[in-house]
PDB file of C-alpha atoms in Angstrom:
ATOM      1  CA  MET B 105     -19.503  37.945 -29.247  1.00 98.00           C
ATOM      2  CA  LYS B 106     -17.973  37.432 -32.707  1.00 98.00           C
ATOM      3  CA  ALA B 107     -14.276  36.656 -32.763  1.00 98.00           C
ATOM      4  CA  VAL B 108     -11.522  35.325 -34.962  1.00 98.00           C
ATOM      5  CA  ALA B 109     -10.491  31.985 -33.492  1.00 98.00           C
ATOM      6  CA  ALA B 110      -8.165  29.054 -34.015  1.00 97.00           C
ATOM      7  CA  PHE B 111      -9.510  25.693 -32.859  1.00 97.00           C
ATOM      8  CA  ASP B 112      -6.220  23.834 -33.201  1.00 97.00           C
ATOM      9  CA  TYR B 113      -2.595  24.521 -34.032  1.00 97.00           C
ATOM     10  CA  GLY B 114      -1.989  25.387 -37.641  1.00 96.00           C
ATOM     11  CA  PRO B 115      -1.683  28.184 -40.224  1.00 96.00           C
ATOM     12  CA  PRO B 116      -4.056  31.179 -40.366  1.00 96.00           C
ATOM     13  CA  GLU B 117      -5.942  29.617 -43.260  1.00 96.00           C
ATOM     14  CA  GLY B 118      -7.528  27.435 -40.572  1.00 96.00           C
ATOM     15  CA  TYR B 119      -8.785  30.353 -38.476  1.00 98.00           C
ATOM     16  CA  THR B 120     -12.487  31.126 -38.535  1.00 98.00           C
ATOM     17  CA  VAL B 121     -14.942  33.768 -37.353  1.00 98.00           C
ATOM     18  CA  THR B 122     -17.210  32.307 -34.707  1.00 98.00           C
ATOM     19  CA  GLU B 123     -19.445  33.125 -31.734  1.00 98.00           C
ATOM     20  CA  LEU B 124     -17.773  32.866 -28.330  1.00 98.00           C
ATOM     21  CA  PRO B 125     -18.737  33.979 -24.819  1.00 98.00           C
ATOM     22  CA  ALA B 126     -17.522  37.496 -24.123  1.00 98.00           C
ATOM     23  CA  PRO B 127     -14.688  37.471 -21.529  1.00 97.00           C
ATOM     24  CA  VAL B 128     -15.566  38.884 -18.111  1.00 98.00           C
ATOM     25  CA  PRO B 129     -13.115  41.120 -16.225  1.00 98.00           C
ATOM     26  CA  GLY B 130     -11.817  39.935 -12.878  1.00 96.00           C
ATOM     27  CA  PRO B 131     -10.096  41.947 -10.137  1.00 96.00           C
ATOM     28  CA  GLY B 132      -7.741  44.531 -11.601  1.00 96.00           C
ATOM     29  CA  GLN B 133      -9.028  44.025 -15.142  1.00 97.00           C
ATOM     30  CA  ILE B 134     -11.089  45.930 -17.707  1.00 98.00           C
ATOM     31  CA  GLN B 135     -13.328  44.697 -20.474  1.00 98.00           C
ATOM     32  CA  VAL B 136     -12.970  46.654 -23.732  1.00 98.00           C
ATOM     33  CA  ARG B 137     -15.412  46.854 -26.609  1.00 98.00           C
ATOM     34  CA  ILE B 138     -12.919  46.612 -29.452  1.00 98.00           C
ATOM     35  CA  ALA B 139     -13.285  49.151 -32.261  1.00 98.00           C
ATOM     36  CA  ALA B 140     -10.187  48.147 -34.246  1.00 98.00           C
ATOM     37  CA  ALA B 141      -7.178  45.863 -33.956  1.00 98.00           C
ATOM     38  CA  SER B 142      -4.029  45.315 -35.993  1.00 98.00           C
ATOM     39  CA  VAL B 143      -2.098  42.219 -37.027  1.00 98.00           C
ATOM     40  CA  ASN B 144       1.315  41.260 -35.626  1.00 95.00           C
ATOM     41  CA  PRO B 145       3.718  38.312 -36.102  1.00 93.00           C
ATOM     42  CA  ALA B 146       2.466  36.662 -32.894  1.00 92.00           C
ATOM     43  CA  ASP B 147      -0.962  36.240 -34.500  1.00 96.00           C
ATOM     44  CA  VAL B 148       0.678  33.785 -36.889  1.00 96.00           C
ATOM     45  CA  LYS B 149       3.467  32.283 -34.803  1.00 92.00           C
ATOM     46  CA  VAL B 150       1.675  31.547 -31.515  1.00 93.00           C
ATOM     47  CA  PRO B 151      -1.263  29.541 -32.975  1.00 95.00           C
ATOM     48  CA  SER B 152       1.065  27.803 -35.451  1.00 95.00           C
ATOM     49  CA  GLY B 153       2.334  25.546 -32.689  1.00 92.00           C
ATOM     50  CA  GLU B 154       5.904  26.863 -32.906  1.00 88.00           C
ATOM     51  CA  PHE B 155       5.932  27.459 -29.142  1.00 87.00           C
ATOM     52  CA  ARG B 156       3.515  24.755 -28.032  1.00 90.00           C
ATOM     53  CA  ARG B 157       6.090  22.864 -25.968  1.00 90.00           C
ATOM     54  CA  ASP B 158       6.888  25.864 -23.757  1.00 86.00           C
ATOM     55  CA  PHE B 159       3.605  27.784 -24.033  1.00 88.00           C
ATOM     56  CA  PRO B 160       0.677  25.456 -24.751  1.00 92.00           C
ATOM     57  CA  LEU B 161      -2.580  27.119 -25.788  1.00 93.00           C
ATOM     58  CA  GLU B 162      -6.146  26.496 -24.754  1.00 94.00           C
ATOM     59  CA  PHE B 163      -8.593  26.370 -27.657  1.00 96.00           C
ATOM     60  CA  PRO B 164     -10.518  28.115 -29.043  1.00 97.00           C
ATOM     61  CA  TYR B 165      -7.734  30.687 -29.150  1.00 97.00           C
ATOM     62  CA  VAL B 166      -8.373  34.323 -30.137  1.00 97.00           C
ATOM     63  CA  PRO B 167      -5.324  36.123 -31.628  1.00 97.00           C
ATOM     64  CA  GLY B 168      -4.626  39.844 -31.487  1.00 97.00           C
ATOM     65  CA  ASN B 169      -2.285  42.036 -29.418  1.00 96.00           C
ATOM     66  CA  ASP B 170      -2.868  45.659 -30.513  1.00 98.00           C
ATOM     67  CA  PHE B 171      -6.247  47.349 -30.086  1.00 98.00           C
ATOM     68  CA  ALA B 172      -8.292  50.498 -29.705  1.00 98.00           C
ATOM     69  CA  GLY B 173     -11.729  50.585 -28.129  1.00 98.00           C
ATOM     70  CA  THR B 174     -14.039  51.661 -25.310  1.00 98.00           C
ATOM     71  CA  VAL B 175     -14.051  50.414 -21.736  1.00 98.00           C
ATOM     72  CA  SER B 176     -17.297  48.476 -21.373  1.00 98.00           C
ATOM     73  CA  GLU B 177     -16.881  46.965 -17.885  1.00 98.00           C
ATOM     74  CA  VAL B 178     -14.515  47.526 -14.983  1.00 98.00           C
ATOM     75  CA  GLY B 179     -13.422  44.818 -12.565  1.00 97.00           C
ATOM     76  CA  PRO B 180     -12.973  45.228  -8.798  1.00 98.00           C
ATOM     77  CA  GLY B 181     -10.012  47.313  -7.725  1.00 97.00           C
ATOM     78  CA  VAL B 182      -9.663  49.348 -10.925  1.00 97.00           C
ATOM     79  CA  ASP B 183      -9.516  53.107 -10.364  1.00 96.00           C
ATOM     80  CA  ALA B 184      -7.719  54.376 -13.479  1.00 96.00           C
ATOM     81  CA  TYR B 185     -10.552  53.609 -15.933  1.00 98.00           C
ATOM     82  CA  ARG B 186     -14.305  54.042 -16.096  1.00 98.00           C
ATOM     83  CA  VAL B 187     -16.956  52.644 -18.410  1.00 98.00           C
ATOM     84  CA  GLY B 188     -16.971  54.770 -21.548  1.00 98.00           C
ATOM     85  CA  ASP B 189     -13.270  55.661 -21.500  1.00 98.00           C
ATOM     86  CA  GLU B 190     -11.548  55.486 -24.891  1.00 98.00           C
ATOM     87  CA  VAL B 191      -8.394  53.364 -24.586  1.00 98.00           C
ATOM     88  CA  PHE B 192      -5.740  51.760 -26.750  1.00 98.00           C
ATOM     89  CA  GLY B 193      -2.709  49.605 -26.244  1.00 98.00           C
ATOM     90  CA  GLN B 194      -1.020  46.272 -26.508  1.00 96.00           C
ATOM     91  CA  ALA B 195      -1.178  42.994 -24.574  1.00 95.00           C
ATOM     92  CA  VAL B 196       0.437  39.607 -24.997  1.00 89.00           C
ATOM     93  CA  PRO B 197      -1.598  36.375 -24.872  1.00 90.00           C
ATOM     94  CA  ARG B 198      -2.110  35.009 -21.372  1.00 87.00           C
ATOM     95  CA  ALA B 199      -0.353  31.814 -22.440  1.00 83.00           C
ATOM     96  CA  LEU B 200       2.838  33.864 -22.882  1.00 81.00           C
ATOM     97  CA  LYS B 201       2.749  35.392 -19.409  1.00 81.00           C
ATOM     98  CA  ALA B 202       6.292  34.187 -18.694  1.00 76.00           C
ATOM     99  CA  LEU B 203       7.554  36.394 -21.549  1.00 73.00           C
ATOM    100  CA  ALA B 204       5.738  39.527 -20.405  1.00 69.00           C
ATOM    101  CA  GLY B 205       8.405  40.549 -17.905  1.00 67.00           C
ATOM    102  CA  PRO B 206       8.381  40.694 -14.107  1.00 68.00           C
ATOM    103  CA  GLY B 207       6.817  44.167 -13.815  1.00 68.00           C
ATOM    104  CA  ARG B 208       3.269  45.357 -14.451  1.00 73.00           C
ATOM    105  CA  VAL B 209       2.460  42.756 -17.075  1.00 73.00           C
ATOM    106  CA  SER B 210       0.115  43.432 -19.958  1.00 85.00           C
ATOM    107  CA  LEU B 211      -1.999  40.359 -20.708  1.00 88.00           C
ATOM    108  CA  GLY B 212      -5.111  40.059 -22.854  1.00 93.00           C
ATOM    109  CA  THR B 213      -7.667  37.602 -24.178  1.00 95.00           C
ATOM    110  CA  GLY B 214      -7.152  38.504 -27.860  1.00 96.00           C
ATOM    111  CA  SER B 215      -8.128  41.721 -29.634  1.00 98.00           C
ATOM    112  CA  LEU B 216      -9.502  40.230 -32.868  1.00 98.00           C
ATOM    113  CA  ALA B 217     -12.915  40.048 -31.254  1.00 98.00           C
ATOM    114  CA  GLU B 218     -15.785  42.307 -30.325  1.00 98.00           C
ATOM    115  CA  TYR B 219     -14.720  42.234 -26.662  1.00 98.00           C
ATOM    116  CA  ALA B 220     -11.457  41.556 -24.834  1.00 98.00           C
ATOM    117  CA  VAL B 221     -10.245  41.700 -21.230  1.00 98.00           C
ATOM    118  CA  TYR B 222      -6.973  43.317 -20.172  1.00 97.00           C
ATOM    119  CA  GLU B 223      -4.965  43.929 -17.028  1.00 95.00           C
ATOM    120  CA  ALA B 224      -5.597  47.577 -16.102  1.00 95.00           C
ATOM    121  CA  ASP B 225      -2.414  48.358 -14.179  1.00 93.00           C
ATOM    122  CA  THR B 226       0.125  48.282 -17.002  1.00 93.00           C
ATOM    123  CA  PRO B 227       2.082  50.948 -18.916  1.00 93.00           C
ATOM    124  CA  PHE B 228       1.093  49.305 -22.188  1.00 95.00           C
ATOM    125  CA  ILE B 229      -2.531  50.490 -22.083  1.00 97.00           C
ATOM    126  CA  ALA B 230      -3.534  54.156 -21.941  1.00 97.00           C
ATOM    127  CA  HIS B 231      -6.387  56.556 -22.571  1.00 98.00           C
ATOM    128  CA  ARG B 232      -6.702  57.376 -26.266  1.00 98.00           C
ATOM    129  CA  PRO B 233      -6.340  61.139 -26.791  1.00 97.00           C
ATOM    130  CA  ALA B 234      -8.886  62.909 -28.975  1.00 93.00           C
ATOM    131  CA  GLY B 235      -6.176  63.720 -31.504  1.00 91.00           C
ATOM    132  CA  LEU B 236      -5.503  60.033 -32.194  1.00 96.00           C
ATOM    133  CA  ASP B 237      -8.100  58.344 -34.406  1.00 97.00           C
ATOM    134  CA  VAL B 238      -9.207  54.755 -33.806  1.00 98.00           C
ATOM    135  CA  GLU B 239      -7.409  53.152 -36.761  1.00 97.00           C
ATOM    136  CA  THR B 240      -4.111  54.865 -36.001  1.00 97.00           C
ATOM    137  CA  ALA B 241      -4.439  53.976 -32.322  1.00 98.00           C
ATOM    138  CA  ALA B 242      -5.021  50.305 -33.194  1.00 98.00           C
ATOM    139  CA  ALA B 243      -2.065  50.213 -35.578  1.00 98.00           C
ATOM    140  CA  LEU B 244       0.400  52.116 -33.412  1.00 97.00           C
ATOM    141  CA  PRO B 245       1.014  50.227 -30.122  1.00 97.00           C
ATOM    142  CA  THR B 246       3.585  47.560 -31.012  1.00 95.00           C
ATOM    143  CA  VAL B 247       5.319  49.543 -33.748  1.00 96.00           C
ATOM    144  CA  GLY B 248       5.303  52.741 -31.684  1.00 96.00           C
ATOM    145  CA  LEU B 249       6.840  51.051 -28.660  1.00 96.00           C
ATOM    146  CA  THR B 250       9.374  49.237 -30.840  1.00 96.00           C
ATOM    147  CA  ALA B 251      10.360  52.329 -32.814  1.00 96.00           C
ATOM    148  CA  ARG B 252      10.917  54.328 -29.630  1.00 95.00           C
ATOM    149  CA  ALA B 253      12.966  51.520 -28.094  1.00 95.00           C
ATOM    150  CA  LEU B 254      15.019  51.157 -31.281  1.00 96.00           C
ATOM    151  CA  MET B 255      15.833  54.851 -31.434  1.00 96.00           C
ATOM    152  CA  ALA B 256      16.850  54.911 -27.782  1.00 95.00           C
ATOM    153  CA  ALA B 257      18.924  51.731 -27.925  1.00 93.00           C
ATOM    154  CA  ALA B 258      20.590  52.352 -31.299  1.00 95.00           C
ATOM    155  CA  GLU B 259      22.067  55.734 -30.413  1.00 96.00           C
ATOM    156  CA  VAL B 260      22.405  56.706 -34.081  1.00 97.00           C
ATOM    157  CA  PRO B 261      25.001  59.464 -34.512  1.00 96.00           C
ATOM    158  CA  ALA B 262      23.940  62.590 -36.382  1.00 97.00           C
ATOM    159  CA  GLY B 263      24.871  62.328 -40.057  1.00 97.00           C
ATOM    160  CA  ALA B 264      25.357  58.555 -39.940  1.00 98.00           C
ATOM    161  CA  THR B 265      24.632  56.274 -42.883  1.00 98.00           C
ATOM    162  CA  VAL B 266      21.940  53.801 -41.851  1.00 98.00           C
ATOM    163  CA  LEU B 267      20.716  50.676 -43.650  1.00 98.00           C
ATOM    164  CA  VAL B 268      17.204  49.495 -42.761  1.00 98.00           C
ATOM    165  CA  VAL B 269      16.269  45.943 -43.774  1.00 98.00           C
ATOM    166  CA  GLY B 270      12.510  45.431 -43.505  1.00 95.00           C
ATOM    167  CA  ALA B 271      11.697  49.095 -44.068  1.00 97.00           C
ATOM    168  CA  THR B 272       8.234  48.539 -45.545  1.00 96.00           C
ATOM    169  CA  GLY B 273       6.755  46.694 -42.551  1.00 95.00           C
ATOM    170  CA  GLY B 274       4.881  48.207 -39.653  1.00 95.00           C
ATOM    171  CA  VAL B 275       7.999  48.936 -37.606  1.00 96.00           C
ATOM    172  CA  GLY B 276      10.014  49.978 -40.658  1.00 97.00           C
ATOM    173  CA  THR B 277       7.541  52.571 -41.908  1.00 97.00           C
ATOM    174  CA  THR B 278       7.386  54.012 -38.391  1.00 97.00           C
ATOM    175  CA  VAL B 279      11.122  54.100 -37.671  1.00 97.00           C
ATOM    176  CA  VAL B 280      12.371  55.343 -41.082  1.00 98.00           C
ATOM    177  CA  PRO B 281      10.972  58.888 -40.579  1.00 97.00           C
ATOM    178  CA  LEU B 282      12.577  59.017 -37.116  1.00 97.00           C
ATOM    179  CA  LEU B 283      15.945  57.958 -38.504  1.00 98.00           C
ATOM    180  CA  ALA B 284      15.704  60.309 -41.471  1.00 97.00           C
ATOM    181  CA  LYS B 285      15.669  63.298 -39.131  1.00 96.00           C
ATOM    182  CA  ARG B 286      19.283  62.632 -38.158  1.00 96.00           C
ATOM    183  CA  ALA B 287      20.792  60.168 -40.636  1.00 98.00           C
ATOM    184  CA  LYS B 288      21.067  59.177 -44.292  1.00 98.00           C
ATOM    185  CA  VAL B 289      18.675  56.236 -44.606  1.00 98.00           C
ATOM    186  CA  ILE B 290      19.118  53.452 -47.149  1.00 98.00           C
ATOM    187  CA  ALA B 291      15.980  51.270 -47.142  1.00 98.00           C
ATOM    188  CA  THR B 292      15.245  47.862 -48.640  1.00 97.00           C
ATOM    189  CA  ALA B 293      11.956  47.619 -50.528  1.00 95.00           C
ATOM    190  CA  THR B 294      10.275  46.416 -53.687  1.00 93.00           C
ATOM    191  CA  PRO B 295      10.115  48.883 -56.607  1.00 94.00           C
ATOM    192  CA  ALA B 296       6.404  49.337 -55.854  1.00 93.00           C
ATOM    193  CA  ASP B 297       7.236  50.728 -52.407  1.00 95.00           C
ATOM    194  CA  GLU B 298      10.084  53.042 -53.421  1.00 96.00           C
ATOM    195  CA  GLU B 299       7.893  56.133 -53.645  1.00 96.00           C
ATOM    196  CA  LEU B 300       6.439  55.470 -50.186  1.00 96.00           C
ATOM    197  CA  LEU B 301       9.871  54.977 -48.592  1.00 97.00           C
ATOM    198  CA  ARG B 302      11.210  58.161 -50.167  1.00 97.00           C
ATOM    199  CA  SER B 303       8.165  60.061 -48.913  1.00 97.00           C
ATOM    200  CA  LEU B 304       8.995  58.784 -45.414  1.00 97.00           C
ATOM    201  CA  GLY B 305      12.511  60.198 -45.671  1.00 97.00           C
ATOM    202  CA  ALA B 306      14.677  57.432 -47.152  1.00 98.00           C
ATOM    203  CA  ALA B 307      17.581  58.901 -49.128  1.00 98.00           C
ATOM    204  CA  SER B 308      17.818  55.815 -51.334  1.00 97.00           C
ATOM    205  CA  VAL B 309      15.961  52.534 -51.818  1.00 97.00           C
ATOM    206  CA  ILE B 310      17.578  49.216 -52.768  1.00 97.00           C
ATOM    207  CA  GLY B 311      16.278  45.701 -53.377  1.00 96.00           C
ATOM    208  CA  TYR B 312      16.251  42.774 -50.981  1.00 95.00           C
ATOM    209  CA  ASP B 313      19.240  40.952 -52.521  1.00 95.00           C
ATOM    210  CA  PRO B 314      22.121  41.090 -49.985  1.00 95.00           C
ATOM    211  CA  ALA B 315      24.528  41.388 -52.925  1.00 93.00           C
ATOM    212  CA  GLY B 316      23.182  44.898 -53.366  1.00 94.00           C
ATOM    213  CA  TYR B 317      23.841  46.023 -49.795  1.00 96.00           C
ATOM    214  CA  PRO B 318      26.164  49.031 -49.553  1.00 96.00           C
ATOM    215  CA  SER B 319      29.459  48.917 -47.699  1.00 92.00           C
ATOM    216  CA  ASP B 320      30.826  51.018 -44.842  1.00 94.00           C
ATOM    217  CA  VAL B 321      27.396  51.506 -43.248  1.00 97.00           C
ATOM    218  CA  ASP B 322      27.536  53.073 -39.783  1.00 98.00           C
ATOM    219  CA  VAL B 323      24.393  51.441 -38.369  1.00 98.00           C
ATOM    220  CA  ALA B 324      22.265  48.597 -39.764  1.00 98.00           C
ATOM    221  CA  PHE B 325      18.748  47.803 -38.570  1.00 98.00           C
ATOM    222  CA  ASN B 326      17.346  44.306 -39.025  1.00 97.00           C
ATOM    223  CA  LEU B 327      13.566  44.341 -38.644  1.00 96.00           C
ATOM    224  CA  VAL B 328      12.586  41.167 -40.475  1.00 94.00           C
ATOM    225  CA  LEU B 329      15.357  38.629 -41.224  1.00 94.00           C
ATOM    226  CA  PRO B 330      15.889  35.670 -38.849  1.00 94.00           C
ATOM    227  CA  GLY B 331      18.486  36.616 -36.276  1.00 94.00           C
ATOM    228  CA  ASP B 332      20.805  33.752 -37.247  1.00 94.00           C
ATOM    229  CA  ARG B 333      20.971  34.829 -40.904  1.00 95.00           C
ATOM    230  CA  LEU B 334      22.573  38.251 -40.676  1.00 96.00           C
ATOM    231  CA  ALA B 335      26.108  37.612 -41.936  1.00 96.00           C
ATOM    232  CA  ALA B 336      25.482  39.566 -45.163  1.00 96.00           C
ATOM    233  CA  LEU B 337      24.026  42.468 -43.216  1.00 96.00           C
ATOM    234  CA  GLY B 338      26.967  42.407 -40.836  1.00 95.00           C
ATOM    235  CA  ALA B 339      29.325  42.523 -43.817  1.00 96.00           C
ATOM    236  CA  ALA B 340      27.758  45.832 -44.905  1.00 97.00           C
ATOM    237  CA  LEU B 341      28.979  47.568 -41.752  1.00 97.00           C
ATOM    238  CA  ARG B 342      32.156  49.601 -41.480  1.00 97.00           C
ATOM    239  CA  PRO B 343      34.733  48.375 -38.944  1.00 96.00           C
ATOM    240  CA  GLY B 344      33.212  48.968 -35.525  1.00 95.00           C
ATOM    241  CA  GLY B 345      29.755  49.571 -37.011  1.00 97.00           C
ATOM    242  CA  ARG B 346      26.558  48.859 -35.126  1.00 97.00           C
ATOM    243  CA  LEU B 347      23.939  46.195 -35.886  1.00 98.00           C
ATOM    244  CA  VAL B 348      20.546  46.623 -34.218  1.00 97.00           C
ATOM    245  CA  THR B 349      18.075  43.739 -34.501  1.00 97.00           C
ATOM    246  CA  ILE B 350      14.657  42.798 -33.119  1.00 96.00           C
ATOM    247  CA  THR B 351      14.134  39.275 -34.473  1.00 92.00           C
ATOM    248  CA  PHE B 352      14.608  35.779 -33.080  1.00 90.00           C
ATOM    249  CA  PRO B 353      16.684  33.750 -32.641  1.00 91.00           C
ATOM    250  CA  VAL B 354      18.804  36.303 -30.816  1.00 93.00           C
ATOM    251  CA  THR B 355      21.825  37.026 -33.003  1.00 94.00           C
ATOM    252  CA  GLN B 356      25.137  35.700 -31.707  1.00 93.00           C
ATOM    253  CA  PRO B 357      28.385  37.526 -32.590  1.00 92.00           C
ATOM    254  CA  GLU B 358      29.966  34.405 -34.069  1.00 91.00           C
ATOM    255  CA  SER B 359      27.154  34.075 -36.636  1.00 90.00           C
ATOM    256  CA  LEU B 360      28.194  37.393 -38.212  1.00 92.00           C
ATOM    257  CA  GLY B 361      31.632  36.148 -39.236  1.00 88.00           C
ATOM    258  CA  ARG B 362      33.361  39.164 -37.699  1.00 89.00           C
ATOM    259  CA  THR B 363      34.143  40.304 -34.183  1.00 90.00           C
ATOM    260  CA  ASP B 364      34.244  44.086 -34.535  1.00 95.00           C
ATOM    261  CA  VAL B 365      30.476  44.706 -34.687  1.00 96.00           C
ATOM    262  CA  ASP B 366      28.572  46.481 -31.922  1.00 97.00           C
ATOM    263  CA  LEU B 367      25.604  44.082 -31.746  1.00 96.00           C
ATOM    264  CA  ARG B 368      22.412  45.222 -29.996  1.00 96.00           C
ATOM    265  CA  PHE B 369      19.237  43.144 -29.625  1.00 95.00           C
ATOM    266  CA  VAL B 370      16.182  45.256 -28.730  1.00 95.00           C
ATOM    267  CA  LEU B 371      13.183  43.811 -26.884  1.00 88.00           C
ATOM    268  CA  ASP B 372      11.467  46.009 -24.315  1.00 83.00           C
ATOM    269  CA  MET B 373       8.845  43.973 -22.453  1.00 79.00           C
ATOM    270  CA  GLU B 374       8.890  46.223 -19.386  1.00 78.00           C
ATOM    271  CA  GLY B 375       8.463  49.706 -20.836  1.00 81.00           C
ATOM    272  CA  ARG B 376      11.998  50.848 -20.050  1.00 84.00           C
ATOM    273  CA  PHE B 377      11.832  53.264 -22.975  1.00 87.00           C
ATOM    274  CA  GLY B 378       8.304  54.454 -22.210  1.00 87.00           C
ATOM    275  CA  GLY B 379       4.810  53.018 -22.411  1.00 93.00           C
ATOM    276  CA  MET B 380       1.596  53.767 -24.261  1.00 96.00           C
ATOM    277  CA  SER B 381       1.105  57.210 -22.733  1.00 96.00           C
ATOM    278  CA  GLU B 382       4.448  58.276 -24.200  1.00 96.00           C
ATOM    279  CA  VAL B 383       3.500  56.766 -27.560  1.00 96.00           C
ATOM    280  CA  ALA B 384       0.207  58.696 -27.508  1.00 96.00           C
ATOM    281  CA  GLU B 385       1.926  61.963 -26.647  1.00 96.00           C
ATOM    282  CA  ALA B 386       4.499  61.531 -29.407  1.00 96.00           C
ATOM    283  CA  ALA B 387       1.794  60.671 -31.936  1.00 96.00           C
ATOM    284  CA  VAL B 388      -0.336  63.702 -31.058  1.00 95.00           C
ATOM    285  CA  ARG B 389       2.742  65.956 -31.354  1.00 95.00           C
ATOM    286  CA  GLY B 390       3.343  64.546 -34.836  1.00 94.00           C
ATOM    287  CA  GLU B 391       6.637  62.941 -33.836  1.00 93.00           C
ATOM    288  CA  LEU B 392       5.439  59.356 -34.299  1.00 95.00           C
ATOM    289  CA  ASP B 393       3.274  58.001 -37.086  1.00 93.00           C
ATOM    290  CA  VAL B 394       2.204  54.691 -38.542  1.00 96.00           C
ATOM    291  CA  THR B 395       1.382  53.579 -42.085  1.00 96.00           C
ATOM    292  CA  VAL B 396      -1.848  51.595 -42.543  1.00 97.00           C
ATOM    293  CA  GLY B 397      -1.431  49.391 -45.582  1.00 95.00           C
ATOM    294  CA  ARG B 398      -4.738  47.505 -45.728  1.00 97.00           C
ATOM    295  CA  ARG B 399      -8.075  47.532 -43.910  1.00 98.00           C
ATOM    296  CA  TYR B 400     -10.388  44.608 -43.179  1.00 98.00           C
ATOM    297  CA  THR B 401     -13.675  43.897 -41.413  1.00 98.00           C
ATOM    298  CA  LEU B 402     -13.922  41.412 -38.530  1.00 98.00           C
ATOM    299  CA  ASP B 403     -15.433  38.863 -40.917  1.00 98.00           C
ATOM    300  CA  GLN B 404     -12.258  39.256 -43.002  1.00 98.00           C
ATOM    301  CA  GLY B 405     -10.010  38.840 -39.943  1.00 98.00           C
ATOM    302  CA  PRO B 406      -8.688  35.375 -40.875  1.00 98.00           C
ATOM    303  CA  GLN B 407      -7.846  36.700 -44.340  1.00 97.00           C
ATOM    304  CA  ALA B 408      -5.980  39.652 -42.797  1.00 98.00           C
ATOM    305  CA  ILE B 409      -3.725  37.274 -40.835  1.00 98.00           C
ATOM    306  CA  ALA B 410      -3.265  34.996 -43.851  1.00 97.00           C
ATOM    307  CA  ASP B 411      -2.271  38.022 -45.952  1.00 97.00           C
ATOM    308  CA  PHE B 412       0.198  39.088 -43.280  1.00 96.00           C
ATOM    309  CA  ALA B 413       1.739  35.620 -43.280  1.00 95.00           C
ATOM    310  CA  GLY B 414       1.784  34.946 -47.008  1.00 91.00           C
ATOM    311  CA  ARG B 415       1.783  38.207 -48.960  1.00 87.00           C
ATOM    312  CA  HIS B 416       4.090  41.183 -49.230  1.00 87.00           C
ATOM    313  CA  THR B 417       2.445  43.799 -47.042  1.00 87.00           C
ATOM    314  CA  THR B 418       3.249  47.448 -46.507  1.00 94.00           C
ATOM    315  CA  GLY B 419       2.738  49.068 -43.121  1.00 96.00           C
ATOM    316  CA  LYS B 420       0.141  47.729 -40.711  1.00 98.00           C
ATOM    317  CA  LEU B 421      -2.985  45.669 -41.462  1.00 98.00           C
ATOM    318  CA  VAL B 422      -5.977  46.967 -39.489  1.00 98.00           C
ATOM    319  CA  VAL B 423      -9.197  45.068 -38.719  1.00 98.00           C
ATOM    320  CA  ARG B 424     -12.294  47.150 -37.911  1.00 98.00           C
ATOM    321  CA  MET B 425     -14.981  45.570 -35.784  1.00 96.00           C
TER     322      MET B 425
END
């Protein structure tokens, strides 16, 4: 099969498209013929070597978490899927198994390839409904799960003023419309993205400079800044305001310079707020959507990851096989 692969630790500029043996499903696993995949931060960070001490990789390493495709082979003991089923979902690299949670883990061989193998018994993979097209299904898993978890964990009061930092990314463009249904959303973006953010429901759009952050915000969402660099965002909150963040390192209260902030770190590796079936149902009902910013072919896969790492991107980057 053709696949995007890293042959050593390093930046995505070193990735290449190569021929590799197609992975074979074992007991409890399915092989999927990938139709499309989307790019996530792990596709940059894991092969970079940032985690090599705790989670060493075997090379060649195929990146890719989110996918949509067709079941092409079923391993022993799998009853929920048959060859020909349309599926979509998310899986973490097998090297990161320890981070996948103690429950029904979702592990994969890398979706930026013509074929990948996944654990079948997990809430993070589901049948793709007819009302969900392949590109949307490939772009939606991580951002859909994250947006749902954020909305559940943040408990945004009706009528609240909300500041979203990182609003133009995959998670941001998915969560802003959800927030806009119940709150006044102030979003950070470049001038080029202002029209998009307003179309998604943002009441106002500001630049990235923390000096321009408003004051007396009820809830602030950090979707992109390092978790130890949020003092300026914390300062934008009213007394007793809430800061919701998804980035590492996990934010510590003392790093905010104030003690009256309701600090909530959101990472749902076990599907506590619902899995892929719930994401699919919400998407088909029109309650959950994703913005696709750029599209690439498999041969352009390394460029897609390099663009994600080094360029300003809007929404999700999707790779078609």
